[in-house]
PDB file of C-alpha atoms in Angstrom:
ATOM      1  CA  VAL L   8      47.459-182.114  61.251  1.00 85.00           C
ATOM      2  CA  ILE L   9      45.921-179.761  63.339  1.00 93.00           C
ATOM      3  CA  LEU L  10      48.985-177.691  64.151  1.00 95.00           C
ATOM      4  CA  LYS L  11      50.313-177.931  60.613  1.00 96.00           C
ATOM      5  CA  ASP L  12      46.897-176.613  58.695  1.00 97.00           C
ATOM      6  CA  ALA L  13      46.788-173.978  62.128  1.00 97.00           C
ATOM      7  CA  HIS L  14      49.535-172.672  61.209  1.00 97.00           C
ATOM      8  CA  THR L  15      49.046-172.561  56.889  1.00 97.00           C
ATOM      9  CA  GLN L  16      45.999-170.655  57.678  1.00 97.00           C
ATOM     10  CA  LEU L  17      47.369-167.932  60.430  1.00 98.00           C
ATOM     11  CA  GLY L  18      50.558-167.917  57.787  1.00 97.00           C
ATOM     12  CA  ARG L  19      48.562-165.640  55.120  1.00 97.00           C
ATOM     13  CA  TYR L  20      48.375-162.650  57.535  1.00 97.00           C
ATOM     14  CA  ASP L  21      51.537-163.893  60.406  1.00 98.00           C
ATOM     15  CA  LEU L  22      54.621-164.292  59.199  1.00 98.00           C
ATOM     16  CA  GLU L  23      56.676-165.927  62.018  1.00 98.00           C
ATOM     17  CA  SER L  24      53.641-168.519  61.267  1.00 98.00           C
ATOM     18  CA  TYR L  25      54.347-168.415  57.104  1.00 98.00           C
ATOM     19  CA  LEU L  26      57.559-169.201  58.571  1.00 98.00           C
ATOM     20  CA  ILE L  27      56.385-172.242  60.574  1.00 98.00           C
ATOM     21  CA  ALA L  28      54.146-173.161  57.653  1.00 98.00           C
ATOM     22  CA  MET L  29      56.794-172.944  54.690  1.00 98.00           C
ATOM     23  CA  GLU L  30      59.021-174.996  56.528  1.00 98.00           C
ATOM     24  CA  TRP L  31      57.403-177.636  58.249  1.00 97.00           C
ATOM     25  CA  ASN L  32      58.714-180.541  55.503  1.00 95.00           C
ATOM     26  CA  ARG L  33      61.820-180.197  56.099  1.00 96.00           C
ATOM     27  CA  PRO L  34      64.233-181.557  58.549  1.00 94.00           C
ATOM     28  CA  LEU L  35      64.459-179.780  61.531  1.00 93.00           C
ATOM     29  CA  GLU L  36      67.850-179.534  61.184  1.00 92.00           C
ATOM     30  CA  LYS L  37      67.679-178.304  57.309  1.00 94.00           C
ATOM     31  CA  ARG L  38      64.605-175.560  58.143  1.00 96.00           C
ATOM     32  CA  PHE L  39      66.628-171.697  58.657  1.00 97.00           C
ATOM     33  CA  TYR L  40      63.443-169.486  61.397  1.00 97.00           C
ATOM     34  CA  GLN L  41      62.980-172.787  63.580  1.00 96.00           C
ATOM     35  CA  PRO L  42      66.887-173.144  64.555  1.00 96.00           C
ATOM     36  CA  ARG L  43      67.621-168.961  65.151  1.00 97.00           C
ATOM     37  CA  MET L  44      63.792-168.560  66.746  1.00 96.00           C
ATOM     38  CA  LYS L  45      65.373-167.676  69.967  1.00 95.00           C
ATOM     39  CA  VAL L  46      67.365-164.834  67.874  1.00 96.00           C
ATOM     40  CA  LEU L  47      65.495-163.642  64.725  1.00 97.00           C
ATOM     41  CA  LYS L  48      61.801-163.909  66.674  1.00 98.00           C
ATOM     42  CA  PRO L  49      62.932-159.839  67.527  1.00 98.00           C
ATOM     43  CA  VAL L  50      63.331-158.996  63.645  1.00 98.00           C
ATOM     44  CA  VAL L  51      60.104-160.787  62.482  1.00 98.00           C
ATOM     45  CA  HIS L  52      58.204-159.069  64.844  1.00 98.00           C
ATOM     46  CA  ASP L  53      59.829-155.895  63.504  1.00 98.00           C
ATOM     47  CA  LEU L  54      58.634-157.040  60.252  1.00 98.00           C
ATOM     48  CA  GLN L  55      55.522-157.625  60.747  1.00 98.00           C
ATOM     49  CA  ASP L  56      54.161-154.466  61.801  1.00 97.00           C
ATOM     50  CA  LEU L  57      55.984-152.673  58.180  1.00 97.00           C
ATOM     51  CA  GLY L  58      54.342-155.888  56.900  1.00 96.00           C
ATOM     52  CA  ASP L  59      50.596-154.268  58.868  1.00 95.00           C
ATOM     53  CA  GLY L  60      51.752-150.359  58.036  1.00 93.00           C
ATOM     54  CA  GLU L  61      52.884-149.922  61.839  1.00 94.00           C
ATOM     55  CA  VAL L  62      56.464-149.327  60.560  1.00 95.00           C
ATOM     56  CA  ASP L  63      57.257-146.685  57.262  1.00 96.00           C
ATOM     57  CA  ILE L  64      61.724-147.978  57.895  1.00 96.00           C
ATOM     58  CA  TYR L  65      63.341-150.591  59.282  1.00 97.00           C
ATOM     59  CA  CYS L  66      66.901-150.382  59.611  1.00 96.00           C
ATOM     60  CA  LEU L  67      68.312-153.890  60.032  1.00 97.00           C
ATOM     61  CA  SER L  68      72.100-154.731  60.690  1.00 95.00           C
ATOM     62  CA  MET L  69      73.558-158.049  61.971  1.00 94.00           C
ATOM     63  CA  PRO L  70      76.941-159.748  60.699  1.00 93.00           C
ATOM     64  CA  PRO L  71      77.410-161.664  58.052  1.00 91.00           C
ATOM     65  CA  ARG L  72      75.991-165.114  57.615  1.00 92.00           C
ATOM     66  CA  THR L  73      73.707-164.362  60.279  1.00 94.00           C
ATOM     67  CA  GLY L  74      70.522-165.003  58.870  1.00 95.00           C
ATOM     68  CA  LYS L  75      69.830-161.141  57.844  1.00 95.00           C
ATOM     69  CA  THR L  76      69.477-161.093  54.047  1.00 96.00           C
ATOM     70  CA  THR L  77      67.682-164.949  53.481  1.00 97.00           C
ATOM     71  CA  ILE L  78      65.066-163.292  56.695  1.00 98.00           C
ATOM     72  CA  GLY L  79      64.338-160.419  53.982  1.00 97.00           C
ATOM     73  CA  LEU L  80      64.066-163.097  51.562  1.00 98.00           C
ATOM     74  CA  PHE L  81      61.219-164.703  53.460  1.00 98.00           C
ATOM     75  CA  PHE L  82      59.558-161.461  54.378  1.00 98.00           C
ATOM     76  CA  ILE L  83      59.651-160.322  49.951  1.00 98.00           C
ATOM     77  CA  SER L  84      57.590-163.722  49.500  1.00 98.00           C
ATOM     78  CA  TRP L  85      55.382-162.978  51.721  1.00 98.00           C
ATOM     79  CA  LEU L  86      54.143-159.547  50.865  1.00 98.00           C
ATOM     80  CA  ALA L  87      54.597-161.048  46.852  1.00 97.00           C
ATOM     81  CA  GLY L  88      51.803-163.640  48.130  1.00 98.00           C
ATOM     82  CA  ARG L  89      49.606-161.675  50.601  1.00 97.00           C
ATOM     83  CA  TYR L  90      49.537-158.618  47.797  1.00 97.00           C
ATOM     84  CA  PRO L  91      50.402-159.926  44.933  1.00 96.00           C
ATOM     85  CA  ASN L  92      48.707-157.269  43.304  1.00 94.00           C
ATOM     86  CA  GLU L  93      50.728-154.553  44.012  1.00 95.00           C
ATOM     87  CA  HIS L  94      54.690-153.860  44.109  1.00 96.00           C
ATOM     88  CA  ILE L  95      57.894-154.525  45.394  1.00 97.00           C
ATOM     89  CA  PHE L  96      61.403-153.132  44.649  1.00 96.00           C
ATOM     90  CA  ALA L  97      64.557-154.805  45.781  1.00 96.00           C
ATOM     91  CA  ALA L  98      67.810-153.734  44.790  1.00 94.00           C
ATOM     92  CA  GLY L  99      72.037-154.825  46.344  1.00 92.00           C
ATOM     93  CA  TYR L 100      74.579-153.290  45.209  1.00 89.00           C
ATOM     94  CA  ALA L 101      75.885-155.806  42.210  1.00 87.00           C
ATOM     95  CA  SER L 102      74.365-158.230  39.530  1.00 87.00           C
ATOM     96  CA  GLY L 103      74.819-160.958  40.995  1.00 89.00           C
ATOM     97  CA  LEU L 104      73.308-160.325  44.315  1.00 89.00           C
ATOM     98  CA  VAL L 105      70.459-159.397  43.287  1.00 93.00           C
ATOM     99  CA  GLY L 106      70.105-162.414  41.334  1.00 94.00           C
ATOM    100  CA  THR L 107      70.651-164.686  44.723  1.00 95.00           C
ATOM    101  CA  PHE L 108      67.983-162.493  45.909  1.00 96.00           C
ATOM    102  CA  TYR L 109      65.259-163.688  42.452  1.00 97.00           C
ATOM    103  CA  ASN L 110      66.939-166.796  43.056  1.00 97.00           C
ATOM    104  CA  GLY L 111      66.340-167.464  46.791  1.00 97.00           C
ATOM    105  CA  VAL L 112      63.046-165.888  46.367  1.00 98.00           C
ATOM    106  CA  LEU L 113      61.223-167.809  43.205  1.00 98.00           C
ATOM    107  CA  ASP L 114      62.474-170.909  44.722  1.00 98.00           C
ATOM    108  CA  PHE L 115      60.536-170.380  48.570  1.00 98.00           C
ATOM    109  CA  ILE L 116      57.839-169.873  45.618  1.00 98.00           C
ATOM    110  CA  ASP L 117      57.987-172.546  43.141  1.00 96.00           C
ATOM    111  CA  SER L 118      59.981-175.014  44.288  1.00 96.00           C
ATOM    112  CA  ASP L 119      58.255-178.415  46.107  1.00 94.00           C
ATOM    113  CA  GLU L 120      61.184-178.283  48.974  1.00 95.00           C
ATOM    114  CA  TYR L 121      58.151-175.277  50.606  1.00 98.00           C
ATOM    115  CA  ARG L 122      54.715-175.040  50.930  1.00 98.00           C
ATOM    116  CA  PHE L 123      53.764-171.338  49.480  1.00 98.00           C
ATOM    117  CA  TYR L 124      51.091-172.690  47.382  1.00 98.00           C
ATOM    118  CA  ASP L 125      49.313-174.715  50.062  1.00 98.00           C
ATOM    119  CA  ILE L 126      49.553-170.861  51.929  1.00 98.00           C
ATOM    120  CA  PHE L 127      48.113-169.123  49.335  1.00 98.00           C
ATOM    121  CA  PRO L 128      46.499-171.291  47.250  1.00 97.00           C
ATOM    122  CA  GLU L 129      45.289-168.875  45.287  1.00 97.00           C
ATOM    123  CA  LEU L 130      48.354-168.118  42.868  1.00 97.00           C
ATOM    124  CA  GLN L 131      48.947-171.439  41.684  1.00 96.00           C
ATOM    125  CA  GLY L 132      49.847-171.659  38.265  1.00 94.00           C
ATOM    126  CA  LYS L 133      49.837-167.935  38.206  1.00 95.00           C
ATOM    127  CA  LEU L 134      53.511-167.330  38.084  1.00 96.00           C
ATOM    128  CA  ASN L 135      55.849-165.585  35.423  1.00 96.00           C
ATOM    129  CA  LYS L 136      59.361-165.473  35.746  1.00 95.00           C
ATOM    130  CA  SER L 137      61.809-163.594  33.801  1.00 94.00           C
ATOM    131  CA  ALA L 138      66.002-164.844  34.561  1.00 94.00           C
ATOM    132  CA  GLU L 139      66.991-162.029  32.369  1.00 92.00           C
ATOM    133  CA  ASN L 140      64.555-159.277  33.787  1.00 90.00           C
ATOM    134  CA  LYS L 141      64.719-160.661  37.470  1.00 93.00           C
ATOM    135  CA  THR L 142      61.152-160.495  37.850  1.00 94.00           C
ATOM    136  CA  ILE L 143      58.752-162.547  39.369  1.00 96.00           C
ATOM    137  CA  ASP L 144      54.662-161.739  38.492  1.00 96.00           C
ATOM    138  CA  LEU L 145      52.075-163.408  40.500  1.00 96.00           C
ATOM    139  CA  TRP L 146      49.102-160.743  39.482  1.00 91.00           C
ATOM    140  CA  ALA L 147      48.985-160.642  35.597  1.00 85.00           C
ATOM    141  CA  ASP L 148      49.649-157.267  35.610  1.00 73.00           C
ATOM    142  CA  GLU L 149      52.341-156.525  31.894  1.00 73.00           C
ATOM    143  CA  ARG L 150      53.053-152.496  33.345  1.00 81.00           C
ATOM    144  CA  TYR L 151      54.515-153.785  37.252  1.00 89.00           C
ATOM    145  CA  LYS L 152      55.899-157.217  38.545  1.00 93.00           C
ATOM    146  CA  THR L 153      55.007-158.084  41.521  1.00 96.00           C
ATOM    147  CA  VAL L 154      59.214-157.816  42.211  1.00 96.00           C
ATOM    148  CA  THR L 155      61.422-157.021  40.616  1.00 95.00           C
ATOM    149  CA  PHE L 156      65.103-157.146  41.629  1.00 94.00           C
ATOM    150  CA  ARG L 157      67.218-154.450  40.254  1.00 92.00           C
ATOM    151  CA  SER L 158      71.621-153.918  40.769  1.00 91.00           C
ATOM    152  CA  ILE L 159      73.104-150.586  42.120  1.00 88.00           C
ATOM    153  CA  ASP L 160      75.403-150.666  39.768  1.00 76.00           C
ATOM    154  CA  GLY L 161      73.389-150.375  36.331  1.00 71.00           C
ATOM    155  CA  GLN L 162      70.593-148.844  35.306  1.00 70.00           C
ATOM    156  CA  ILE L 163      67.320-148.317  36.832  1.00 76.00           C
ATOM    157  CA  THR L 164      65.848-148.317  34.372  1.00 69.00           C
ATOM    158  CA  GLY L 165      61.991-149.654  32.510  1.00 68.00           C
ATOM    159  CA  ALA L 166      58.794-150.098  34.447  1.00 67.00           C
ATOM    160  CA  LEU L 167      59.185-150.772  38.293  1.00 84.00           C
ATOM    161  CA  GLU L 168      58.194-149.718  40.564  1.00 90.00           C
ATOM    162  CA  ALA L 169      57.762-149.888  44.535  1.00 95.00           C
ATOM    163  CA  SER L 170      53.805-149.880  45.734  1.00 95.00           C
ATOM    164  CA  SER L 171      54.646-152.864  48.373  1.00 96.00           C
ATOM    165  CA  LEU L 172      58.076-152.784  49.382  1.00 97.00           C
ATOM    166  CA  LEU L 173      61.334-150.650  49.091  1.00 97.00           C
ATOM    167  CA  TYR L 174      64.219-153.934  49.807  1.00 97.00           C
ATOM    168  CA  LEU L 175      67.892-152.334  49.877  1.00 96.00           C
ATOM    169  CA  ASP L 176      70.340-155.014  50.938  1.00 94.00           C
ATOM    170  CA  ASP L 177      73.876-154.025  50.815  1.00 85.00           C
ATOM    171  CA  MET L 178      73.843-151.239  49.329  1.00 87.00           C
ATOM    172  CA  CYS L 179      77.484-151.142  50.248  1.00 85.00           C
ATOM    173  CA  SER L 180      79.719-153.139  48.746  1.00 80.00           C
ATOM    174  CA  GLY L 181      82.814-153.536  50.915  1.00 79.00           C
ATOM    175  CA  ILE L 182      86.105-151.860  52.554  1.00 77.00           C
ATOM    176  CA  GLU L 183      86.931-149.682  49.942  1.00 79.00           C
ATOM    177  CA  GLU L 184      84.242-148.265  48.831  1.00 82.00           C
ATOM    178  CA  ALA L 185      83.306-147.795  52.703  1.00 78.00           C
ATOM    179  CA  MET L 186      86.512-146.658  52.942  1.00 79.00           C
ATOM    180  CA  ASN L 187      86.073-143.710  49.626  1.00 84.00           C
ATOM    181  CA  ILE L 188      84.118-140.493  50.903  1.00 86.00           C
ATOM    182  CA  ASP L 189      83.200-139.715  47.554  1.00 89.00           C
ATOM    183  CA  ARG L 190      82.040-143.129  45.920  1.00 88.00           C
ATOM    184  CA  LEU L 191      80.107-143.188  49.816  1.00 89.00           C
ATOM    185  CA  GLU L 192      78.603-139.633  48.601  1.00 90.00           C
ATOM    186  CA  LYS L 193      77.928-141.283  45.199  1.00 89.00           C
ATOM    187  CA  LEU L 194      76.540-143.923  46.111  1.00 89.00           C
ATOM    188  CA  TRP L 195      73.958-142.151  48.352  1.00 90.00           C
ATOM    189  CA  SER L 196      73.053-139.981  45.513  1.00 90.00           C
ATOM    190  CA  LYS L 197      72.202-142.939  43.039  1.00 89.00           C
ATOM    191  CA  VAL L 198      70.385-144.511  46.502  1.00 90.00           C
ATOM    192  CA  THR L 199      68.068-140.902  46.849  1.00 90.00           C
ATOM    193  CA  VAL L 200      68.027-140.491  43.472  1.00 87.00           C
ATOM    194  CA  ASP L 201      67.757-143.442  41.699  1.00 87.00           C
ATOM    195  CA  LEU L 202      66.143-145.645  44.372  1.00 90.00           C
ATOM    196  CA  MET L 203      64.023-143.745  46.637  1.00 91.00           C
ATOM    197  CA  GLN L 204      62.027-142.264  43.773  1.00 90.00           C
ATOM    198  CA  ARG L 205      60.496-145.368  42.683  1.00 91.00           C
ATOM    199  CA  ARG L 206      58.331-146.182  45.585  1.00 93.00           C
ATOM    200  CA  VAL L 207      55.088-144.541  45.367  1.00 93.00           C
ATOM    201  CA  GLN L 208      52.211-144.172  47.632  1.00 94.00           C
ATOM    202  CA  ASN L 209      50.395-147.274  48.232  1.00 92.00           C
ATOM    203  CA  ASN L 210      46.112-148.070  47.900  1.00 90.00           C
ATOM    204  CA  ARG L 211      45.969-150.282  50.852  1.00 91.00           C
ATOM    205  CA  THR L 212      47.712-147.825  52.887  1.00 91.00           C
ATOM    206  CA  ASN L 213      47.866-144.584  51.897  1.00 92.00           C
ATOM    207  CA  ARG L 214      51.089-143.717  53.034  1.00 92.00           C
ATOM    208  CA  SER L 215      54.494-144.728  50.719  1.00 94.00           C
ATOM    209  CA  ALA L 216      55.581-147.512  50.102  1.00 96.00           C
ATOM    210  CA  PRO L 217      57.799-148.930  53.776  1.00 96.00           C
ATOM    211  CA  ILE L 218      61.703-148.968  53.397  1.00 96.00           C
ATOM    212  CA  LEU L 219      63.797-152.145  54.393  1.00 97.00           C
ATOM    213  CA  ALA L 220      66.943-151.283  55.021  1.00 96.00           C
ATOM    214  CA  ILE L 221      69.529-154.702  55.708  1.00 95.00           C
ATOM    215  CA  GLY L 222      72.796-154.784  55.842  1.00 88.00           C
ATOM    216  CA  THR L 223      76.329-154.315  57.764  1.00 85.00           C
ATOM    217  CA  ILE L 224      76.636-150.352  59.426  1.00 86.00           C
ATOM    218  CA  TRP L 225      80.473-149.929  57.726  1.00 84.00           C
ATOM    219  CA  SER L 226      80.643-146.534  57.632  1.00 84.00           C
ATOM    220  CA  LEU L 227      78.177-142.937  59.278  1.00 86.00           C
ATOM    221  CA  HIS L 228      78.664-142.229  55.974  1.00 88.00           C
ATOM    222  CA  ASP L 229      77.029-145.360  54.399  1.00 89.00           C
ATOM    223  CA  PRO L 230      73.833-145.420  53.784  1.00 90.00           C
ATOM    224  CA  ILE L 231      72.289-147.037  56.058  1.00 92.00           C
ATOM    225  CA  SER L 232      74.372-145.039  58.288  1.00 91.00           C
ATOM    226  CA  ARG L 233      72.814-141.879  56.453  1.00 92.00           C
ATOM    227  CA  LEU L 234      68.947-143.565  56.399  1.00 93.00           C
ATOM    228  CA  LYS L 235      69.269-143.940  60.290  1.00 92.00           C
ATOM    229  CA  LYS L 236      70.080-139.716  60.309  1.00 91.00           C
ATOM    230  CA  ARG L 237      66.772-139.025  58.188  1.00 92.00           C
ATOM    231  CA  TYR L 238      64.314-140.957  59.275  1.00 93.00           C
ATOM    232  CA  LYS L 239      65.316-141.060  63.161  1.00 92.00           C
ATOM    233  CA  GLY L 240      63.251-139.893  66.037  1.00 90.00           C
ATOM    234  CA  THR L 241      60.424-139.769  63.225  1.00 92.00           C
ATOM    235  CA  SER L 242      57.255-142.098  64.423  1.00 90.00           C
ATOM    236  CA  GLY L 243      57.317-144.818  61.848  1.00 94.00           C
ATOM    237  CA  PHE L 244      60.715-145.147  61.930  1.00 97.00           C
ATOM    238  CA  ARG L 245      62.601-148.772  63.673  1.00 97.00           C
ATOM    239  CA  GLU L 246      65.895-150.149  63.768  1.00 96.00           C
ATOM    240  CA  ARG L 247      67.891-153.541  65.773  1.00 97.00           C
ATOM    241  CA  VAL L 248      71.250-153.806  65.630  1.00 96.00           C
ATOM    242  CA  ILE L 249      72.607-156.665  67.020  1.00 97.00           C
ATOM    243  CA  PRO L 250      76.348-157.600  68.024  1.00 96.00           C
ATOM    244  CA  ALA L 251      78.479-160.502  67.319  1.00 96.00           C
ATOM    245  CA  LEU L 252      79.015-160.354  70.792  1.00 97.00           C
ATOM    246  CA  ASP L 253      76.956-159.020  73.637  1.00 96.00           C
ATOM    247  CA  MET L 254      78.425-157.122  76.538  1.00 95.00           C
ATOM    248  CA  ASN L 255      80.134-159.697  78.183  1.00 96.00           C
ATOM    249  CA  GLN L 256      81.682-161.526  75.007  1.00 96.00           C
ATOM    250  CA  GLU L 257      78.930-164.015  74.831  1.00 97.00           C
ATOM    251  CA  SER L 258      78.052-164.629  70.771  1.00 97.00           C
ATOM    252  CA  ASN L 259      74.686-164.073  70.258  1.00 97.00           C
ATOM    253  CA  PHE L 260      75.124-166.115  66.690  1.00 97.00           C
ATOM    254  CA  ASN L 261      75.367-169.459  68.707  1.00 95.00           C
ATOM    255  CA  TYR L 262      72.167-170.906  66.882  1.00 96.00           C
ATOM    256  CA  ASP L 263      70.977-174.545  67.165  1.00 93.00           C
ATOM    257  CA  PHE L 264      71.776-177.340  65.491  1.00 93.00           C
ATOM    258  CA  GLY L 265      75.139-176.020  64.797  1.00 91.00           C
ATOM    259  CA  VAL L 266      74.305-173.198  62.145  1.00 92.00           C
ATOM    260  CA  GLY L 267      75.456-170.388  64.473  1.00 93.00           C
ATOM    261  CA  PHE L 268      78.465-168.970  65.572  1.00 96.00           C
ATOM    262  CA  THR L 269      79.696-169.861  69.163  1.00 96.00           C
ATOM    263  CA  THR L 270      81.529-167.009  71.065  1.00 97.00           C
ATOM    264  CA  ASP L 271      85.180-169.133  70.602  1.00 97.00           C
ATOM    265  CA  MET L 272      84.794-168.567  67.107  1.00 96.00           C
ATOM    266  CA  TYR L 273      83.855-164.910  67.106  1.00 97.00           C
ATOM    267  CA  LEU L 274      86.335-164.138  68.841  1.00 97.00           C
ATOM    268  CA  GLU L 275      89.432-166.293  66.618  1.00 96.00           C
ATOM    269  CA  LEU L 276      87.384-164.467  64.144  1.00 95.00           C
ATOM    270  CA  LYS L 277      88.422-160.601  66.219  1.00 95.00           C
ATOM    271  CA  ASN L 278      92.135-161.589  67.024  1.00 95.00           C
ATOM    272  CA  GLY L 279      92.406-161.809  63.461  1.00 93.00           C
ATOM    273  CA  MET L 280      91.944-159.062  61.793  1.00 90.00           C
ATOM    274  CA  ASP L 281      92.234-155.260  62.505  1.00 87.00           C
ATOM    275  CA  GLU L 282      89.711-153.551  65.694  1.00 87.00           C
ATOM    276  CA  VAL L 283      88.119-151.549  63.113  1.00 85.00           C
ATOM    277  CA  SER L 284      86.876-154.360  60.114  1.00 86.00           C
ATOM    278  CA  TRP L 285      86.277-156.209  63.584  1.00 92.00           C
ATOM    279  CA  GLU L 286      83.608-153.197  65.092  1.00 91.00           C
ATOM    280  CA  CYS L 287      82.017-152.606  61.919  1.00 88.00           C
ATOM    281  CA  VAL L 288      81.272-155.583  60.976  1.00 89.00           C
ATOM    282  CA  TYR L 289      81.050-157.582  63.709  1.00 94.00           C
ATOM    283  CA  GLN L 290      79.734-155.220  66.568  1.00 94.00           C
ATOM    284  CA  GLN L 291      78.047-152.413  63.677  1.00 91.00           C
ATOM    285  CA  ASN L 292      79.587-150.343  65.395  1.00 89.00           C
ATOM    286  CA  PRO L 293      80.987-147.819  62.421  1.00 83.00           C
ATOM    287  CA  ILE L 294      84.364-146.479  63.055  1.00 73.00           C
ATOM    288  CA  GLU L 295      85.647-143.700  60.297  1.00 65.00           C
ATOM    289  CA  ARG L 296      89.497-144.232  59.711  1.00 59.00           C
ATOM    290  CA  ASP L 297      89.938-141.435  58.165  1.00 55.00           C
ATOM    291  CA  GLY L 298      92.502-139.048  61.173  1.00 51.00           C
ATOM    292  CA  LEU L 299      94.008-143.227  62.327  1.00 51.00           C
ATOM    293  CA  LEU L 300      97.312-142.240  61.034  1.00 54.00           C
ATOM    294  CA  PHE L 301      99.104-145.957  61.031  1.00 59.00           C
ATOM    295  CA  ALA L 302      97.810-148.886  61.906  1.00 57.00           C
ATOM    296  CA  ALA L 303      98.280-150.733  65.327  1.00 64.00           C
ATOM    297  CA  SER L 304     100.252-154.140  62.968  1.00 63.00           C
ATOM    298  CA  THR L 305     103.204-151.444  61.434  1.00 67.00           C
ATOM    299  CA  LEU L 306     104.373-149.669  64.561  1.00 76.00           C
ATOM    300  CA  LYS L 307     107.211-150.959  66.363  1.00 83.00           C
ATOM    301  CA  ARG L 308     107.539-150.861  70.273  1.00 85.00           C
ATOM    302  CA  TYR L 309     110.680-150.545  72.359  1.00 87.00           C
ATOM    303  CA  LEU L 310     111.813-151.528  75.950  1.00 87.00           C
ATOM    304  CA  GLN L 311     114.660-149.639  75.942  1.00 87.00           C
ATOM    305  CA  LEU L 312     114.849-147.229  73.134  1.00 82.00           C
ATOM    306  CA  PRO L 313     117.454-147.529  70.163  1.00 80.00           C
TER     307      PRO L 313
END
């Protein structure tokens, strides 16, 4: 009980304590963070620094289904609890994806399975939500909501701003878009014109709202790569890239309770796909397909010339 209360009290200010306190009542094998703690702990510390204002731009790249979006949504719910009078703007590449972001954060806040109101009891009864507008409000601000979700494929209109966080998750829809430089140029224009201009100065920190960019590195020209190029080397920039396999060809995501990927699972995936896709999607190593004239699978080989 003492440990539970300690995590609950610290959870207001410490992200890792928040994650543990939120899932205290769930069976250990069904929790998100603790089975993945050995890998995600550095990510959580990065996000803590982002939330505390020590980092301005944070780029996180990990393979699919390893928990990068879920940890991002937990982070959104934590910031919303800490600063309900500030405003988070979260964006993804399509409305269906953004709908899952909205439902995920709402579940963390309003589900009996989690302990959000035990950590932030003053917010009990203050939730206003709109599934139609994809907004969650904990402050009764008639103009700006605590969290607003929008897709980049629609109109970024209406009363929204990012004063607490600009959250960008999966800006690139997939390999087809990543292979088309014209579509990537248009996508980057949307990010800079429609999304980045929603950042405003935070009155608490006197700095522009921080950016959390999560996703697969598809190309040297995709949004997350361009963000890195623009901000890398600046004092407020930080990135974390965790590939599927380490230098010894062992899995980086062999989580507890079988919720991750073993080395054999990743090697099987690797053997079933082309090298460029593997390097981009799973190793987070962007390789341009321009100039690759022939796929390896299309080449014929001979011991003697016919």
